[in-house]
Coordinates of C-alpha atoms (C1' of nucleotides) in Angstrom, one line a residue:
Chain A
M25 CA 9.3 36.0 56.1
G26 CA 7.3 38.4 58.3
V27 CA 5.7 37.9 61.6
V28 CA 2.6 36.4 61.7
I29 CA 0.2 36.1 64.6
D30 CA -3.1 34.6 65.3
N31 CA -5.6 37.1 63.7
D32 CA -7.9 37.6 66.4
R33 CA -5.0 38.7 69.0
C34 CA -3.9 41.3 66.2
S35 CA -4.5 45.0 67.1
I36 CA -5.3 45.7 63.5
A37 CA -7.9 43.3 63.5
R38 CA -9.3 44.4 66.5
A39 CA -9.4 48.1 65.7
L40 CA -10.9 47.1 62.4
G41 CA -13.6 45.3 64.4
L42 CA -14.7 48.6 65.5
L43 CA -13.4 51.2 63.3
G44 CA -13.3 49.0 60.1
E45 CA -16.5 50.5 57.9
R46 CA -17.3 53.5 56.2
W47 CA -18.4 55.7 58.9
S48 CA -16.9 55.3 62.2
L49 CA -13.5 57.0 61.1
Q50 CA -15.3 59.9 59.2
I51 CA -17.4 60.5 62.1
V52 CA -14.3 60.8 64.1
R53 CA -12.9 62.9 61.8
D54 CA -15.7 65.5 61.5
I55 CA -15.9 65.5 65.3
S56 CA -12.4 66.5 65.9
N57 CA -13.1 69.0 63.0
G58 CA -16.0 70.5 65.1
V59 CA -19.0 69.0 63.4
R60 CA -20.5 67.4 66.7
R61 CA -24.3 67.4 66.2
F62 CA -26.3 64.8 64.9
E63 CA -28.0 66.8 62.3
E64 CA -24.7 68.2 61.3
L65 CA -23.2 65.2 61.0
R66 CA -26.0 63.6 59.0
E67 CA -25.9 66.3 56.7
H68 CA -22.3 66.5 56.1
L69 CA -21.6 62.9 55.7
G70 CA -25.0 61.9 54.0
V71 CA -25.2 59.0 56.1
A72 CA -28.8 57.6 57.1
R73 CA -30.2 58.5 60.3
N74 CA -30.5 55.3 61.5
V75 CA -27.1 54.2 60.7
L76 CA -25.8 57.3 62.3
S77 CA -27.5 56.6 65.5
N78 CA -26.1 52.8 65.5
R79 CA -22.4 54.4 64.9
L80 CA -22.6 56.9 67.5
S81 CA -24.0 54.6 70.1
A82 CA -21.3 52.2 69.2
L83 CA -18.5 54.7 69.3
V84 CA -20.1 56.1 72.8
D85 CA -20.1 52.3 74.2
A86 CA -16.6 52.0 72.9
G87 CA -15.3 54.9 74.7
L88 CA -14.1 57.0 71.6
L89 CA -17.0 59.3 72.3
E90 CA -19.3 60.9 74.8
R91 CA -22.4 62.9 74.9
V92 CA -22.1 66.3 76.3
A93 CA -25.3 68.3 77.0
Y94 CA -25.4 71.8 75.6
Q95 CA -28.3 74.4 75.2
E96 CA -28.8 76.9 72.8
F97 CA -30.8 80.0 73.8
G98 CA -34.5 79.4 73.3
S99 CA -34.1 75.7 72.6
R100 CA -34.4 72.8 75.0
Q101 CA -31.3 71.3 76.0
R102 CA -29.7 68.7 73.9
H103 CA -26.4 67.0 73.4
E104 CA -23.7 66.8 71.1
Y105 CA -20.7 64.3 70.8
A106 CA -17.1 65.1 72.1
L107 CA -14.0 62.8 71.6
T108 CA -12.5 61.3 74.7
S109 CA -9.1 60.9 74.8
A110 CA -9.1 57.4 73.1
G111 CA -10.9 59.1 70.5
R112 CA -8.4 61.7 69.9
E113 CA -5.8 59.6 69.9
L114 CA -6.8 58.0 66.4
W115 CA -5.3 61.3 64.9
P116 CA -2.6 59.4 63.5
V117 CA -4.9 57.0 61.6
L118 CA -6.5 59.7 59.9
M119 CA -3.5 61.7 59.3
A120 CA -2.0 58.5 57.5
L121 CA -5.2 57.9 55.7
M122 CA -5.6 61.4 54.7
A123 CA -2.0 61.3 53.3
W124 CA -2.3 58.1 51.4
G125 CA -5.5 59.3 49.9
D126 CA -4.2 62.5 48.8
R127 CA -1.2 60.6 47.1
H128 CA -3.2 57.8 45.6
L129 CA -6.9 58.6 45.2
A130 CA -7.0 62.4 44.4
D131 CA -7.9 64.2 41.5
G132 CA -6.0 67.2 42.1
P133 CA -4.1 69.0 44.9
P134 CA -5.0 68.0 48.5
P135 CA -8.3 70.0 49.9
V136 CA -6.8 70.2 53.2
E137 CA -3.1 69.8 54.7
P138 CA -1.9 69.2 58.1
E139 CA 0.1 71.9 59.4
H140 CA 2.6 72.9 62.3
V141 CA 0.9 75.6 63.9
G142 CA 3.0 78.4 64.5
C143 CA 5.7 77.5 62.0
G144 CA 3.1 76.8 59.3
G145 CA 5.0 73.8 57.9
K146 CA 3.3 71.1 56.3
V147 CA 3.3 67.8 58.7
A148 CA 4.0 64.5 57.8
L149 CA 4.1 61.3 59.9
V150 CA 7.6 59.8 60.4
P151 CA 8.5 56.5 62.0
V152 CA 11.0 57.2 65.0
C153 CA 12.6 54.7 67.0
E154 CA 12.9 55.1 70.8
H155 CA 16.6 55.9 70.4
G156 CA 15.6 58.7 68.2
H157 CA 16.8 57.3 64.9
V158 CA 14.6 58.1 61.9
V159 CA 13.6 54.8 60.6
E160 CA 13.4 54.3 56.7
A161 CA 10.4 52.5 56.1
G162 CA 11.5 50.2 53.3
R163 CA 14.4 48.6 54.5
E164 CA 14.5 49.3 58.5
L165 CA 11.2 48.9 59.7
G166 CA 10.3 45.4 60.9
L167 CA 8.4 43.5 63.1
R168 CA 9.2 41.5 66.2
L169 CA 7.2 39.4 68.4
G170 CA 6.3 41.4 71.7
A171 CA 5.9 40.6 75.3
G172 CA 2.3 39.2 74.4
G173 CA 3.7 37.2 71.5
V174 CA 3.0 33.6 70.8
Chain B
M71 CA -13.7 75.8 64.4
G72 CA -12.0 73.3 62.7
V73 CA -11.5 73.1 58.7
V74 CA -14.6 71.4 57.1
I75 CA -14.7 70.8 53.5
D76 CA -17.2 68.7 51.4
N77 CA -17.2 65.0 52.3
D78 CA -16.6 63.7 48.8
R79 CA -13.6 65.5 48.3
C80 CA -12.1 64.5 51.6
S81 CA -9.3 62.0 51.1
I82 CA -10.1 60.2 54.3
A83 CA -13.6 59.4 52.7
R84 CA -12.2 58.4 49.5
A85 CA -9.7 56.2 51.3
L86 CA -12.5 54.9 53.4
G87 CA -14.7 54.0 50.2
L88 CA -11.9 51.7 49.3
L89 CA -10.5 50.6 52.5
G90 CA -13.3 51.3 54.8
E91 CA -14.5 47.7 55.5
R92 CA -13.3 44.9 57.6
W93 CA -10.9 42.9 55.2
S94 CA -8.8 45.0 52.8
L95 CA -6.6 46.5 55.4
Q96 CA -6.1 43.2 57.0
I97 CA -5.3 41.6 53.7
V98 CA -2.6 44.2 53.1
R99 CA -1.3 43.7 56.7
D100 CA -1.1 39.7 55.7
I101 CA 0.4 40.2 52.4
S102 CA 3.2 42.3 53.7
N103 CA 3.9 39.9 56.3
G104 CA 4.3 37.3 53.7
V105 CA 0.8 35.7 53.6
R106 CA 0.4 36.2 49.9
R107 CA -1.9 33.1 48.6
F108 CA -5.5 32.7 48.4
E109 CA -5.9 29.8 50.6
E110 CA -3.6 31.1 53.1
L111 CA -5.4 34.4 53.4
R112 CA -8.6 32.6 53.8
E113 CA -7.5 30.6 56.6
H114 CA -5.5 33.4 58.5
L115 CA -8.5 35.7 58.3
G116 CA -11.4 33.3 58.6
V117 CA -13.0 35.2 55.7
A118 CA -15.4 33.4 53.3
R119 CA -13.8 32.6 49.8
N120 CA -16.2 34.7 47.7
V121 CA -15.7 37.6 49.9
L122 CA -12.0 37.3 49.7
S123 CA -12.1 36.9 46.1
N124 CA -14.2 40.2 45.5
R125 CA -11.6 42.0 47.9
L126 CA -8.6 40.7 46.1
S127 CA -10.1 41.6 42.8
A128 CA -11.2 45.0 44.2
L129 CA -7.6 45.8 45.4
V130 CA -6.1 44.7 42.3
D131 CA -8.4 46.8 40.3
A132 CA -7.5 49.9 42.7
G133 CA -3.8 49.2 42.0
L134 CA -2.8 48.1 45.6
L135 CA -2.0 44.6 44.8
E136 CA -0.8 42.6 41.8
R137 CA -1.3 39.0 40.8
V138 CA 2.0 37.4 40.4
A139 CA 2.5 33.8 38.8
Y140 CA 4.4 31.5 40.8
Q141 CA 4.8 27.7 40.2
E142 CA 5.9 25.1 43.0
F143 CA 7.3 22.1 42.0
G144 CA 5.0 19.5 40.9
S145 CA 2.1 22.0 40.8
R146 CA 0.7 23.8 38.0
Q147 CA 1.2 27.4 37.9
R148 CA -0.8 29.7 40.0
H149 CA -0.7 33.2 41.4
E150 CA -0.1 35.0 44.5
Y151 CA -0.6 38.6 45.3
A152 CA 2.3 41.2 45.9
L153 CA 1.9 44.8 47.2
T154 CA 2.3 47.6 44.6
S155 CA 4.1 50.7 45.8
A156 CA 0.6 52.1 46.5
G157 CA -0.4 49.1 48.6
R158 CA 3.3 49.3 50.4
E159 CA 2.6 52.8 51.2
L160 CA -0.4 51.8 53.5
W161 CA 2.1 50.8 55.9
P162 CA 1.6 54.2 58.1
V163 CA -2.1 53.5 58.6
L164 CA -1.4 50.0 59.6
M165 CA 1.0 51.1 61.9
A166 CA -1.2 53.6 63.5
L167 CA -4.0 51.5 63.7
M168 CA -1.8 48.9 65.3
A169 CA -0.6 51.3 67.8
W170 CA -4.1 52.6 68.6
G171 CA -5.4 49.0 69.2
D172 CA -2.7 48.1 71.4
R173 CA -3.6 51.0 73.5
H174 CA -7.3 50.7 73.6
L175 CA -8.3 47.1 72.6
A176 CA -5.8 44.9 73.9
D177 CA -6.1 42.6 76.7
G178 CA -2.5 42.3 77.6
P179 CA 0.8 43.3 76.1
P180 CA 1.2 43.8 72.5
P181 CA 1.8 40.7 70.6
V182 CA 4.0 42.3 67.7
E183 CA 5.9 45.5 68.0
P184 CA 7.5 47.5 65.2
E185 CA 10.9 47.7 65.5
H186 CA 14.1 49.6 64.0
V187 CA 16.0 46.8 62.3
G188 CA 19.3 46.9 63.3
C189 CA 19.2 49.0 66.5
G190 CA 16.4 47.1 67.6
G191 CA 14.3 50.1 69.2
K192 CA 10.6 50.4 69.3
V193 CA 9.4 52.6 66.6
A194 CA 6.5 55.1 66.8
L195 CA 4.8 57.5 64.3
V196 CA 5.8 61.1 65.2
P197 CA 4.5 63.9 63.1
V198 CA 7.3 66.2 62.1
C199 CA 6.7 69.4 59.8
E200 CA 8.9 70.3 56.9
H201 CA 11.3 72.3 58.8
G202 CA 12.1 69.6 61.0
H203 CA 10.2 70.4 64.0
V204 CA 8.5 67.5 66.0
V205 CA 4.8 68.9 66.3
E206 CA 2.8 68.1 69.7
A207 CA -0.3 66.6 68.3
G208 CA -2.7 68.1 70.9
R209 CA -1.7 71.7 70.7
E210 CA 0.6 72.3 67.8
L211 CA -1.0 70.2 64.8
G212 CA -3.7 72.1 62.9
L213 CA -5.5 71.8 59.4
R214 CA -5.1 74.4 56.8
L215 CA -6.9 74.9 53.4
G216 CA -4.7 73.4 50.9
A217 CA -3.9 74.2 47.2
G218 CA -7.2 72.1 46.2
G219 CA -9.2 73.9 48.8
V220 CA -12.7 75.4 48.1
Chain C
dG2 C1' -52.8 73.8 73.0
dC3 C1' -49.8 74.6 68.5
dG4 C1' -46.1 74.5 65.9
dC5 C1' -41.3 74.1 65.8
dT6 C1' -36.7 71.8 65.8
dA7 C1' -33.1 68.3 66.8
dA8 C1' -32.5 63.8 67.7
dG9 C1' -34.0 59.7 67.1
dT10 C1' -36.7 55.4 66.1
dT11 C1' -39.3 52.2 62.9
dC12 C1' -40.6 50.5 58.7
dC13 C1' -39.3 48.0 54.6
dC14 C1' -36.0 47.2 50.9
dC15 C1' -31.9 45.9 49.1
dC16 C1' -27.3 44.6 48.8
dA17 C1' -23.0 42.8 50.6
dA18 C1' -21.4 39.1 53.6
dC19 C1' -21.7 34.6 55.2
dG20 C1' -21.1 29.4 54.8
dA21 C1' -21.4 25.2 51.8
dA22 C1' -21.4 23.1 47.9
dC23 C1' -19.9 23.1 43.1
dT24 C1' -16.3 24.0 39.1
dC25 C1' -12.3 24.4 37.0
dA26 C1' -7.6 23.8 35.4
dG27 C1' -3.6 21.4 35.6
dC28 C1' -0.2 17.9 37.7
dC29 C1' 0.7 13.2 39.3
dT30 C1' -0.3 8.3 39.6
dC31 C1' -1.8 4.3 38.3
Chain D
dG254 C1' -5.8 8.3 29.5
dA255 C1' -9.0 7.8 33.8
dG256 C1' -9.2 9.2 38.0
dG257 C1' -7.5 11.7 42.2
dC258 C1' -5.7 15.7 44.3
dT259 C1' -5.0 20.8 45.2
dG260 C1' -5.2 25.7 45.2
dA261 C1' -8.2 29.1 43.6
dG262 C1' -11.9 30.3 42.6
dT263 C1' -17.8 30.8 41.4
dT264 C1' -22.6 29.9 42.5
dC265 C1' -26.2 29.5 45.6
dG266 C1' -29.5 30.4 49.3
dT267 C1' -29.7 32.7 53.6
dT268 C1' -29.0 36.5 56.8
dG269 C1' -27.6 41.0 58.7
dG270 C1' -26.6 45.8 58.1
dG271 C1' -26.9 50.0 55.2
dG272 C1' -30.2 52.9 52.8
dG273 C1' -34.2 56.2 52.5
dA274 C1' -38.6 57.7 54.4
dA275 C1' -41.9 58.3 57.6
dC276 C1' -43.1 58.8 62.2
dT277 C1' -41.9 59.8 67.4
dT278 C1' -40.4 62.4 71.1
dA279 C1' -39.1 66.2 74.5
dG280 C1' -39.0 70.7 75.5
dC281 C1' -39.2 75.6 73.9
dG282 C1' -41.7 80.1 72.3
dC283 C1' -46.1 81.9 70.9

DNA sequence: GCGCTAAGTTCCCCCAACGAACTCAGCCTC
DNA sequence: GAGGCTGAGTTCGTTGGGGGAACTTAGCGC
């Protein structure tokens, strides 16, 4: 069954090499929600300073975040963190995780929901093929070897 | 800006409490690709036995996997691992991670691609609202407090 | 110069991951 | 029915990363 490839060539494995621990994706989530500064992140996440410092550096090095200077009146110049386009493109991962957590780990109704700004409808991720067909996950979604296949 | 809630009520944080390390999602991926047995998983992932054992137990306890008995001819009865429906429903997370990794971490064309079985078209995740509108991620996708909001 | 603050860095402790070796259960052969 | 084989773990000692707390640094206002 299934299409099995070398693990170290798998994009999921690579992505998890960078994002596969407890904090990175939460940092990305917080930054995309406007929590941008070291102290805010530390407090909101409850993560140790040194760990946060390490994660932020790793994410900057990996090109997901960039340091941006800012200066509040009466304070020295500091910097906060902003998502790069690579970081912003993690939104489907966050959305999928949120939907799954809402469904399987929640102890009540979901605290936040993705919405279609303008029409206000709830948003879900739907698999659609390049010919515009909506793909049914259970039966119609498969894997094939791609151009970089074995 | 953004909608920020208590971190321990966030479904992303909860999901990462369970899945937020290097192996869990790779195990789910492998099992959904037909790599179901302890020794196969260990070899394909290159993970230490005790760690794999811990992960598998945690995932079984969390209801993502179940142990299924099997017996090969001439061998004693053993068991392998199968996804429960909760485990199967992680496919959007895996798909999103794979797409992101293909785009941002790959050193060549993607080794495997999701396809629409039958029509053969490449499949992508598209955010769609409950009224059927395709939502543009950059501008039209927002968050609102849900029923379980603060 | 002094104190304040955000953003780190350093220190030490501890747990979780790691590889290697060992165990265990049932089947087969001899 | 003893001994070997195999898959699926468990145990053990070591190492690396996460955790908290204390310290450092740079610039601002006083």
